[in-house]
């Protein structure tokens, strides 16, 4: 590349500074150079030889940025500049060319001369300060709809610098700034027009975040678990963690890329997701289900029917316990070593007195086991057949005896009225005098009463 091709970078300043050392004059065309990363830079100077020194007396001349043991180090021997530097001199004008400049090339550059006389050398100092800058796109929000993109560099490239704007790799506009809509998924970058530098890194909103879980194996209660949210975005995204399944408002958990459970618990079971957001947009990850393995909690037991049992009834006991993985159930009767049944439901189809007692269930999985509290199952002590007899037979017999007794009283009263007796007093006496047959019926009714009713009367 010729010096004229790099003019945009090199000839930014027209100030000429002449330095002299021992009669040697070095005129650097610029004292400060700002170059775009990846471009080619030319540093040029004019030489004025001191009296008595002919240009033919100059044995060597080279450029350097650092010294070793007090002696300048030729850039051509520096591995950091290998195959990237080139020197040249035309009578009294010399130049340094550096291709594909890097930010690490930012330094002060000087030229030194050595003559035929041993130990005689001349250095133009101070030298030229080179600043290599990468282009960056700055994002500024104008309102809820629009953003303004500006091409930025750490040093001033040129007052007349113009930029080409790229959208997804294609030039779309030229100018110092670009307006785009908020939430766009496109990639935007800028380039210093007319230079050989590199385009700026593209800016874009977050892609859909991905979630990783560490450790990725099964989680046991008490383990340390870390969820990490990551998304491709520039500028870098900010992350937020939530817990929720999408059916209600999620619960905010953290505003960091990682969500850390130092000792995960069964209560942490559920759906989680994260969001990634920068100035250009916001995206949400997929939901991830966190399953925690834990031993059974204390089981609960229910009985149906819940009233006292009668002989011959069917009784169903149900055991349930929160556990992951699901628990297996075993039924025991107190003071017995052998289980009565296995499974979540235990049914006694023909309840008898020997079934009465305390029962409990045991829930077990690979993480542990847990027992329920004791459940007392008792029989009411009344035989169903006997009870039916009490209900049906005794009421019928009593009714029959009462009817016979009333019939006797009616017959006796009728005879007393039709016979000749004394007035009221005699008649009342007769009415109260029961027929012997009726007295027998009254005794029978008393004898037929329910033994339990007699006991209650006593």
Coordinates of C-alpha atoms in Angstrom, one line a residue:
X1 CA 0.0 0.0 0.0
X2 CA 1.4 3.4 -1.0
X3 CA 1.8 6.3 1.5
X4 CA -1.0 8.2 -0.3
X5 CA -3.4 5.3 0.3
X6 CA -3.0 5.7 4.0
X7 CA -3.4 9.5 3.9
X8 CA -6.7 9.5 5.8
X9 CA -5.0 8.0 8.8
X10 CA -1.6 9.5 8.7
X11 CA -2.1 13.1 7.7
X12 CA -4.6 14.0 10.3
X13 CA -2.5 16.8 11.7
X14 CA -0.6 19.4 9.7
X15 CA 1.5 20.6 12.6
X16 CA 5.2 20.0 12.0
X17 CA 7.6 19.8 15.0
X18 CA 11.3 20.0 14.3
X19 CA 13.6 18.4 16.9
X20 CA 17.4 18.5 16.8
X21 CA 19.9 16.4 18.6
X22 CA 23.6 17.1 18.1
X23 CA 22.8 19.0 15.0
X24 CA 20.5 16.3 13.5
X25 CA 17.1 17.6 12.6
X26 CA 14.1 15.3 12.6
X27 CA 10.8 16.6 11.4
X28 CA 7.9 14.2 12.2
X29 CA 4.9 15.1 10.0
X30 CA 2.6 14.2 13.0
X31 CA 3.2 13.8 16.7
X32 CA -0.1 11.9 17.3
X33 CA -1.7 9.4 15.1
X34 CA -5.1 7.7 15.6
X35 CA -5.7 4.6 13.5
X36 CA -8.5 2.2 13.2
X37 CA -7.8 -1.4 14.2
X38 CA -6.8 -3.5 11.2
X39 CA -5.8 -0.6 9.1
X40 CA -2.3 0.3 7.7
X41 CA -0.4 3.2 9.3
X42 CA 2.4 5.4 7.8
X43 CA 4.6 7.5 10.0
X44 CA 6.8 10.0 8.0
X45 CA 9.6 12.2 8.9
X46 CA 12.1 14.6 7.2
X47 CA 15.8 14.5 8.1
X48 CA 18.3 17.5 8.3
X49 CA 21.9 16.3 8.5
X50 CA 24.3 18.1 10.7
X51 CA 27.3 19.9 9.1
X52 CA 30.1 17.6 8.3
X53 CA 27.9 14.5 7.9
X54 CA 27.1 13.4 4.4
X55 CA 24.1 11.1 3.8
X56 CA 26.6 8.5 2.6
X57 CA 28.0 8.5 6.1
X58 CA 24.7 7.1 7.5
X59 CA 25.4 3.4 8.0
X60 CA 22.0 2.3 9.3
X61 CA 18.7 3.8 10.3
X62 CA 15.7 2.0 11.9
X63 CA 12.5 2.6 13.9
X64 CA 11.9 1.4 17.5
X65 CA 9.5 1.7 20.4
X66 CA 11.5 0.1 23.2
X67 CA 15.1 -0.4 24.4
X68 CA 17.0 -3.3 25.8
X69 CA 20.1 -2.7 28.0
X70 CA 19.9 1.0 27.0
X71 CA 20.0 0.2 23.2
X72 CA 17.0 0.7 20.9
X73 CA 15.4 -2.6 19.5
X74 CA 14.8 -2.6 15.8
X75 CA 11.1 -3.2 15.1
X76 CA 12.1 -5.6 12.3
X77 CA 13.5 -8.0 14.9
X78 CA 10.6 -7.7 17.3
X79 CA 8.4 -10.8 17.0
X80 CA 5.2 -8.8 17.7
X81 CA 5.8 -6.9 14.4
X82 CA 7.1 -9.8 12.3
X83 CA 6.1 -9.4 8.7
X84 CA 4.0 -6.3 9.5
X85 CA 6.6 -3.4 9.3
X86 CA 8.5 -1.9 6.4
X87 CA 11.0 1.0 6.3
X88 CA 12.1 3.3 3.5
X89 CA 14.1 6.5 3.0
X90 CA 14.4 8.8 -0.1
X91 CA 17.4 11.1 0.4
X92 CA 16.1 13.1 3.4
X93 CA 12.6 11.6 3.9
X94 CA 12.0 8.4 5.8
X95 CA 8.8 6.4 6.6
X96 CA 7.6 3.5 8.7
X97 CA 4.7 1.3 7.5
X98 CA 2.7 -0.9 9.9
X99 CA 0.0 -3.2 8.4
X100 CA -2.9 -4.7 10.2
X101 CA -2.4 -2.5 13.3
X102 CA -3.5 -3.9 16.7
X103 CA -4.4 -2.1 19.9
X104 CA -1.2 -3.5 21.3
X105 CA 0.7 -1.4 18.7
X106 CA -0.3 1.7 20.6
X107 CA 3.1 3.2 21.6
X108 CA 5.7 6.0 20.9
X109 CA 7.7 5.4 17.7
X110 CA 11.1 7.0 17.0
X111 CA 13.8 6.8 14.3
X112 CA 17.5 6.4 15.0
X113 CA 20.6 6.8 12.8
X114 CA 24.1 5.3 13.1
X115 CA 27.1 6.7 11.2
X116 CA 30.3 5.1 10.1
X117 CA 32.0 6.4 13.2
X118 CA 32.0 3.9 16.0
X119 CA 29.3 4.6 18.6
X120 CA 28.0 7.7 16.8
X121 CA 24.2 7.7 16.6
X122 CA 21.3 10.1 16.4
X123 CA 17.7 9.7 17.6
X124 CA 14.7 11.9 16.8
X125 CA 13.1 12.4 20.1
X126 CA 10.3 12.8 21.2
X127 CA 8.7 10.6 18.6
X128 CA 5.2 9.9 17.3
X129 CA 2.5 8.6 19.5
X130 CA 0.3 6.0 17.8
X131 CA -3.1 5.1 19.2
X132 CA -4.9 2.1 17.7
X133 CA -8.6 2.0 18.3
X134 CA -11.4 -0.4 17.6
X135 CA -14.7 0.8 16.4
X136 CA -17.7 0.3 18.7
X137 CA -21.4 0.9 18.2
X138 CA -23.0 2.8 21.1
X139 CA -26.7 2.4 21.7
X140 CA -28.9 5.2 23.0
X141 CA -32.7 4.8 23.6
X142 CA -34.7 7.6 22.1
X143 CA -38.1 6.4 23.3
X144 CA -40.0 3.2 23.7
X145 CA -39.9 2.6 19.9
X146 CA -36.6 3.9 18.6
X147 CA -32.9 3.5 19.3
X148 CA -29.9 5.6 18.0
X149 CA -26.7 3.8 17.0
X150 CA -23.4 5.8 17.0
X151 CA -20.0 4.7 15.7
X152 CA -17.5 5.3 18.5
X153 CA -13.7 5.1 18.8
X154 CA -11.3 5.7 21.8
X155 CA -9.4 8.4 19.9
X156 CA -10.4 11.0 17.2
X157 CA -9.9 9.4 13.8
X158 CA -10.8 12.5 11.8
X159 CA -13.1 15.5 12.0
X160 CA -14.3 14.5 8.5
X161 CA -14.7 10.8 9.2
X162 CA -17.7 9.2 7.7
X163 CA -19.1 5.7 8.4
X164 CA -20.8 3.0 6.5
X165 CA -23.6 1.2 8.3
X166 CA -24.2 -2.5 7.9
X167 CA -27.3 -4.5 8.6
X168 CA -26.8 -8.3 8.7
X169 CA -23.6 -7.8 6.7
X170 CA -25.1 -5.6 4.0
X171 CA -24.4 -1.8 3.6
X172 CA -27.7 0.1 4.3
X173 CA -26.6 3.7 5.0
X174 CA -23.8 6.2 5.4
X175 CA -23.5 8.7 8.2
X176 CA -22.3 9.3 11.7
X177 CA -25.4 7.6 13.3
X178 CA -28.2 5.3 12.5
X179 CA -31.8 5.0 13.9
X180 CA -33.3 1.5 14.4
X181 CA -36.5 0.2 16.0
X182 CA -36.3 -1.3 19.5
X183 CA -36.6 -5.0 19.8
X184 CA -35.0 -5.7 16.5
X185 CA -33.3 -9.0 16.0
X186 CA -31.0 -7.7 13.2
X187 CA -27.2 -7.2 13.6
X188 CA -25.8 -3.7 13.0
X189 CA -22.1 -2.6 12.6
X190 CA -20.2 0.4 11.3
X191 CA -17.0 0.9 9.3
X192 CA -14.7 3.9 8.8
X193 CA -15.3 4.9 5.2
X194 CA -12.2 5.0 3.0
X195 CA -10.0 3.1 5.5
X196 CA -8.5 -0.4 5.4
X197 CA -9.6 -1.0 9.0
X198 CA -12.1 -3.5 10.4
X199 CA -15.8 -3.1 10.9
X200 CA -17.0 -2.7 14.4
X201 CA -18.4 -5.7 16.2
X202 CA -22.1 -6.0 15.5
X203 CA -24.7 -5.0 18.1
X204 CA -27.9 -7.0 18.4
X205 CA -30.5 -8.0 20.9
X206 CA -30.3 -11.3 22.9
X207 CA -31.0 -14.5 21.1
X208 CA -33.2 -17.0 23.0
X209 CA -31.4 -17.8 26.3
X210 CA -30.3 -21.4 27.0
X211 CA -30.3 -22.9 30.5
X212 CA -27.8 -25.4 31.9
X213 CA -28.0 -27.3 35.2
X214 CA -25.0 -28.4 37.2
X215 CA -24.7 -31.1 38.2
X216 CA -26.7 -32.5 35.4
X217 CA -27.4 -35.8 37.2
X218 CA -30.4 -36.5 39.5
X219 CA -30.7 -34.0 42.3
X220 CA -30.9 -35.2 45.9
X221 CA -32.3 -33.1 48.7
X222 CA -29.4 -31.2 50.3
X223 CA -27.3 -31.1 47.1
X224 CA -25.7 -27.9 45.8
X225 CA -27.3 -27.1 42.4
X226 CA -26.5 -24.2 40.0
X227 CA -28.7 -23.0 37.1
X228 CA -26.9 -20.9 34.5
X229 CA -28.6 -18.6 31.9
X230 CA -26.7 -17.6 28.8
X231 CA -27.6 -15.8 25.6
X232 CA -25.7 -14.5 22.6
X233 CA -26.1 -10.7 22.7
X234 CA -24.0 -7.5 22.2
X235 CA -24.0 -5.4 24.3
X236 CA -23.9 -8.2 26.9
X237 CA -27.2 -9.1 28.3
X238 CA -28.5 -8.7 31.8
X239 CA -30.2 -11.8 33.3
X240 CA -33.1 -12.4 35.6
X241 CA -34.4 -15.7 37.1
X242 CA -38.0 -16.5 37.8
X243 CA -40.0 -19.4 39.2
X244 CA -43.4 -20.1 37.7
X245 CA -45.2 -22.3 35.2
X246 CA -46.8 -19.6 33.1
X247 CA -50.3 -19.9 34.7
X248 CA -49.8 -17.1 37.2
X249 CA -47.4 -14.2 37.9
X250 CA -43.9 -15.6 38.2
X251 CA -41.8 -15.0 41.3
X252 CA -38.6 -13.1 40.9
X253 CA -35.6 -15.0 42.3
X254 CA -32.4 -13.4 41.1
X255 CA -30.8 -10.8 38.8
X256 CA -27.6 -12.7 38.1
X257 CA -26.6 -15.1 35.3
X258 CA -26.5 -18.0 37.8
X259 CA -29.2 -19.2 40.3
X260 CA -27.5 -21.1 43.1
X261 CA -29.1 -23.5 45.5
X262 CA -26.5 -24.2 48.2
X263 CA -28.8 -26.9 49.7
X264 CA -31.7 -27.7 47.5
X265 CA -35.0 -28.8 49.2
X266 CA -38.1 -30.6 48.2
X267 CA -39.9 -27.2 48.3
X268 CA -37.7 -26.1 45.4
X269 CA -39.4 -28.5 43.1
X270 CA -41.0 -26.6 40.2
X271 CA -40.6 -24.8 36.9
X272 CA -37.9 -22.1 36.3
X273 CA -37.0 -19.8 33.5
X274 CA -34.7 -16.8 32.8
X275 CA -34.8 -13.7 30.7
X276 CA -31.9 -12.0 28.8
X277 CA -32.1 -8.3 28.1
X278 CA -30.0 -5.5 26.7
X279 CA -30.7 -2.1 25.1
X280 CA -31.9 -3.7 21.9
X281 CA -34.4 -6.3 23.2
X282 CA -35.4 -8.9 25.6
X283 CA -35.9 -12.7 25.3
X284 CA -37.1 -15.5 27.5
X285 CA -35.8 -19.0 27.9
X286 CA -37.7 -22.2 27.8
X287 CA -39.2 -23.5 31.1
X288 CA -37.1 -26.1 32.9
X289 CA -38.5 -28.4 35.5
X290 CA -36.4 -29.0 38.6
X291 CA -37.1 -32.4 40.2
X292 CA -35.6 -33.1 43.7
X293 CA -35.3 -36.6 45.0
X294 CA -36.3 -36.8 48.7
X295 CA -37.5 -39.4 51.2
X296 CA -41.2 -39.8 52.2
X297 CA -42.6 -37.1 54.5
X298 CA -44.7 -38.5 57.4
X299 CA -47.6 -40.3 55.8
X300 CA -51.3 -39.4 56.5
X301 CA -53.9 -42.1 56.9
X302 CA -57.6 -42.0 56.2
X303 CA -60.3 -44.5 57.0
X304 CA -63.7 -45.2 55.3
X305 CA -66.3 -45.3 56.8
X306 CA -65.1 -43.0 59.5
X307 CA -67.7 -44.2 62.1
X308 CA -67.3 -47.1 64.5
X309 CA -67.1 -50.5 62.8
X310 CA -69.8 -53.1 63.0
X311 CA -69.1 -56.7 62.7
X312 CA -69.3 -57.7 59.1
X313 CA -68.5 -54.2 57.8
X314 CA -66.0 -53.5 55.0
X315 CA -63.3 -51.1 56.1
X316 CA -60.8 -49.3 53.8
X317 CA -57.6 -47.6 55.0
X318 CA -55.7 -45.3 52.7
X319 CA -52.0 -44.1 53.2
X320 CA -50.4 -41.2 51.3
X321 CA -47.0 -39.5 51.6
X322 CA -45.2 -36.8 49.7
X323 CA -42.1 -38.4 48.2
X324 CA -39.9 -38.4 45.0
X325 CA -39.7 -41.0 43.6
X326 CA -43.1 -42.2 44.6
X327 CA -43.2 -44.2 47.8
X328 CA -44.2 -47.9 48.3
X329 CA -46.5 -48.6 51.2
X330 CA -46.7 -51.4 53.8
X331 CA -49.4 -51.9 56.5
X332 CA -48.8 -53.1 60.0
X333 CA -50.8 -53.8 63.1
X334 CA -49.3 -52.6 66.4
X335 CA -47.1 -55.2 68.2
X336 CA -47.0 -57.4 65.1
X337 CA -43.8 -58.0 63.1
X338 CA -45.3 -59.3 59.9
X339 CA -47.1 -56.8 57.7
X340 CA -50.8 -57.1 57.2
X341 CA -50.8 -55.8 53.6
X342 CA -48.9 -53.8 51.0
X343 CA -50.0 -51.0 48.7
X344 CA -51.5 -47.6 49.3
X345 CA -54.9 -49.0 50.1
X346 CA -55.6 -51.7 52.7
X347 CA -59.2 -53.1 52.8
X348 CA -60.7 -55.4 55.5
X349 CA -63.8 -56.9 53.8
X350 CA -65.4 -58.7 56.8
X351 CA -64.6 -56.8 60.0
X352 CA -64.6 -58.8 63.2
X353 CA -63.6 -58.2 66.8
X354 CA -60.1 -59.6 66.2
X355 CA -59.5 -56.8 63.6
X356 CA -59.8 -54.1 66.3
X357 CA -56.6 -52.4 67.3
X358 CA -53.9 -49.8 66.3
X359 CA -52.8 -49.8 62.6
X360 CA -50.1 -47.8 60.9
X361 CA -48.5 -47.6 57.4
X362 CA -44.9 -47.3 56.3
X363 CA -43.9 -45.3 53.2
X364 CA -40.6 -46.1 51.7
X365 CA -38.5 -45.2 48.6
X366 CA -34.8 -45.3 47.7
X367 CA -34.2 -42.1 49.8
X368 CA -35.6 -43.3 53.1
X369 CA -38.7 -44.4 55.0
X370 CA -41.3 -42.9 57.3
X371 CA -44.2 -44.2 59.5
X372 CA -47.6 -42.8 60.0
X373 CA -49.2 -42.2 63.4
X374 CA -51.3 -45.0 65.0
X375 CA -54.9 -45.3 63.8
X376 CA -57.3 -47.0 66.2
X377 CA -59.9 -49.2 64.6
X378 CA -62.6 -50.5 67.0
X379 CA -65.8 -52.6 66.8
X380 CA -69.0 -51.1 68.4
X381 CA -69.7 -54.4 70.3
X382 CA -73.2 -54.9 68.9
X383 CA -73.8 -57.8 66.6
X384 CA -75.6 -56.7 63.5
X385 CA -78.1 -59.7 63.5
X386 CA -79.0 -59.1 67.2
X387 CA -79.5 -55.4 66.5
X388 CA -81.9 -56.1 63.7
X389 CA -83.9 -58.4 66.0
X390 CA -84.0 -55.6 68.6
X391 CA -85.3 -53.2 66.1
X392 CA -87.9 -55.5 64.4
X393 CA -89.1 -58.1 66.9
X394 CA -89.5 -56.3 70.2
X395 CA -91.6 -53.4 69.0
X396 CA -94.1 -55.8 67.3
X397 CA -94.5 -57.9 70.5
X398 CA -95.0 -54.9 72.7
X399 CA -97.6 -53.5 70.4
X400 CA -99.6 -56.8 70.3
X401 CA -99.6 -57.0 74.2
X402 CA -100.7 -53.4 74.5
X403 CA -103.6 -54.0 72.1
X404 CA -104.7 -57.1 74.0
X405 CA -104.5 -55.2 77.3
X406 CA -106.6 -52.3 75.9
X407 CA -109.2 -54.8 74.7
X408 CA -109.5 -56.3 78.2
X409 CA -109.9 -52.9 79.8
X410 CA -112.6 -52.0 77.3
X411 CA -114.5 -55.2 77.8
X412 CA -114.3 -54.9 81.6
X413 CA -115.5 -51.3 81.5
X414 CA -118.5 -52.2 79.3
X415 CA -119.6 -54.9 81.8
X416 CA -119.4 -52.6 84.7
X417 CA -121.5 -50.0 83.0
X418 CA -124.3 -52.4 82.1
X419 CA -124.6 -54.0 85.7
X420 CA -126.3 -52.4 88.7
X421 CA -123.7 -50.9 90.9
X422 CA -123.4 -48.1 93.3
X423 CA -123.1 -44.6 91.9
X424 CA -119.8 -43.1 90.9
X425 CA -117.6 -44.5 93.6
X426 CA -118.5 -48.2 92.9
X427 CA -118.2 -47.7 89.2
X428 CA -114.7 -46.2 89.4
X429 CA -113.7 -49.0 91.7
X430 CA -114.9 -51.6 89.2
X431 CA -113.1 -49.9 86.3
X432 CA -109.8 -50.0 88.2
X433 CA -110.1 -53.7 88.9
X434 CA -108.5 -55.5 86.1
X435 CA -109.6 -58.8 84.8
X436 CA -107.2 -61.7 85.7
X437 CA -106.5 -62.3 82.0
X438 CA -105.5 -58.6 81.6
X439 CA -103.2 -58.8 84.6
X440 CA -101.4 -61.7 82.9
X441 CA -101.0 -59.7 79.7
X442 CA -99.5 -56.8 81.7
X443 CA -97.0 -59.1 83.3
X444 CA -96.1 -60.6 80.0
X445 CA -95.4 -57.1 78.5
X446 CA -93.1 -56.3 81.4
X447 CA -91.3 -59.6 80.9
X448 CA -90.9 -59.0 77.1
X449 CA -89.2 -55.6 77.5
X450 CA -85.7 -55.3 76.0
X451 CA -83.2 -56.3 78.7
X452 CA -81.3 -53.2 77.9
X453 CA -84.4 -51.0 78.5
X454 CA -85.0 -52.7 81.8
X455 CA -81.4 -52.0 82.7
X456 CA -81.8 -48.4 81.7
X457 CA -84.9 -48.1 83.8
X458 CA -83.1 -49.5 86.9

